[in-house]
Coordinates of C-alpha atoms in Angstrom, one line a residue:
M1 CA 0.0 0.0 0.0
S2 CA 1.5 3.3 -1.0
P3 CA 1.4 6.3 1.3
T4 CA -0.9 8.1 -1.1
Q5 CA -3.6 5.4 -0.8
N6 CA -6.6 6.2 1.5
T7 CA -6.1 3.9 4.5
A8 CA -9.2 5.2 6.3
A9 CA -11.4 2.3 5.0
A10 CA -8.6 -0.2 4.1
P11 CA -8.9 -3.7 5.5
T12 CA -7.1 -4.3 8.8
F13 CA -5.5 -7.3 10.4
M14 CA -4.4 -7.9 14.0
V15 CA -1.1 -9.7 14.2
F16 CA -0.4 -11.6 17.5
A17 CA 3.3 -12.6 17.6
T18 CA 5.1 -14.5 20.2
L19 CA 8.9 -14.5 20.8
R20 CA 10.6 -17.7 19.8
D21 CA 12.3 -19.8 22.4
D22 CA 15.6 -19.7 20.4
T23 CA 15.8 -15.9 20.3
D24 CA 19.3 -14.4 20.7
F25 CA 18.6 -11.6 23.1
A26 CA 21.9 -9.8 22.4
E27 CA 21.0 -9.7 18.7
F28 CA 17.4 -8.7 19.6
A29 CA 18.6 -5.8 21.7
A30 CA 21.1 -4.6 19.1
L31 CA 18.2 -4.3 16.6
R32 CA 15.8 -2.4 18.8
E33 CA 16.5 1.1 17.4
D34 CA 16.2 -0.2 13.8
E35 CA 12.9 -1.8 14.7
Q36 CA 11.6 1.5 16.1
K37 CA 12.7 3.4 13.0
Q38 CA 11.0 0.9 10.7
L39 CA 7.8 1.0 12.7
E40 CA 7.7 4.8 12.3
V41 CA 8.2 4.5 8.6
L42 CA 5.3 2.0 8.4
R43 CA 3.1 4.3 10.5
S44 CA 3.9 7.2 8.2
D45 CA 3.1 5.1 5.2
G46 CA -0.3 4.1 6.7
R47 CA 0.7 0.4 6.9
I48 CA 0.8 0.0 10.7
G49 CA -1.7 1.2 13.2
A50 CA -1.7 0.2 16.9
H51 CA 1.3 -1.6 18.3
Y52 CA 1.3 -3.1 21.8
V53 CA 4.0 -5.1 23.5
S54 CA 3.6 -7.6 26.4
V55 CA 7.1 -8.0 27.8
A56 CA 5.9 -10.4 30.5
R57 CA 4.4 -12.7 27.9
G58 CA 7.0 -12.2 25.2
A59 CA 4.3 -11.1 22.8
T60 CA 3.4 -8.2 20.5
F61 CA 0.1 -7.1 18.9
I62 CA 0.3 -5.1 15.7
E63 CA -2.5 -3.7 13.7
V64 CA -1.5 -3.9 10.0
I65 CA -3.5 -2.1 7.3
A66 CA -3.2 -4.1 4.1
A67 CA -5.3 -5.4 1.2
D68 CA -4.8 -9.0 2.2
E69 CA -2.7 -11.5 4.2
K70 CA 0.0 -11.6 1.6
E71 CA 0.5 -7.8 2.0
V72 CA 0.5 -8.3 5.8
A73 CA 3.3 -10.8 5.5
E74 CA 5.3 -8.4 3.2
T75 CA 4.9 -5.6 5.7
L76 CA 5.9 -7.7 8.7
A77 CA 9.0 -9.0 6.7
T78 CA 10.3 -5.4 6.7
L79 CA 10.6 -5.3 10.5
P80 CA 14.0 -6.2 11.9
F81 CA 12.4 -8.2 14.7
A82 CA 10.3 -10.3 12.4
R83 CA 12.7 -13.2 12.5
F84 CA 12.4 -13.5 16.3
F85 CA 8.6 -14.0 16.3
D86 CA 6.0 -16.5 15.3
A87 CA 3.1 -14.6 14.0
D88 CA -0.6 -15.3 13.7
V89 CA -2.7 -13.0 11.5
Y90 CA -6.3 -12.3 12.1
P91 CA -8.5 -10.4 9.7
T92 CA -10.6 -7.8 11.6
T93 CA -14.1 -6.4 10.8
P94 CA -14.2 -3.3 8.7
P95 CA -13.6 -0.1 10.6
D96 CA -16.7 1.7 11.9
A97 CA -17.4 5.4 11.3
A98 CA -15.5 6.5 14.4
E99 CA -12.5 4.5 13.5
I100 CA -12.5 5.9 9.9
A101 CA -12.7 9.4 11.4
H102 CA -9.8 8.7 13.7
R103 CA -7.6 7.3 10.9
A104 CA -8.4 10.3 8.7
R105 CA -6.8 12.6 11.3

């Protein structure tokens, strides 16, 4: 999805990803700044919405705005942390009027 596309009514997906048991935490920590920068790029492009982390559970929740699950996978693949997580992708219901207004801001 290009930054010029209208993301207000675009399909969304919730990604629930859990940290793999074999994660190299030194490598993980070294990539933290790169991950944050890429998340900002994706937010600016309208490809990422909400992002939550549960450190205690080794999990993350990411709202991805994409046409389909293939595009979700392409977006996730750009994240430096992607190789440390096993992700499940859930299509969500279309946004309601309030969510569309929020995204348009």
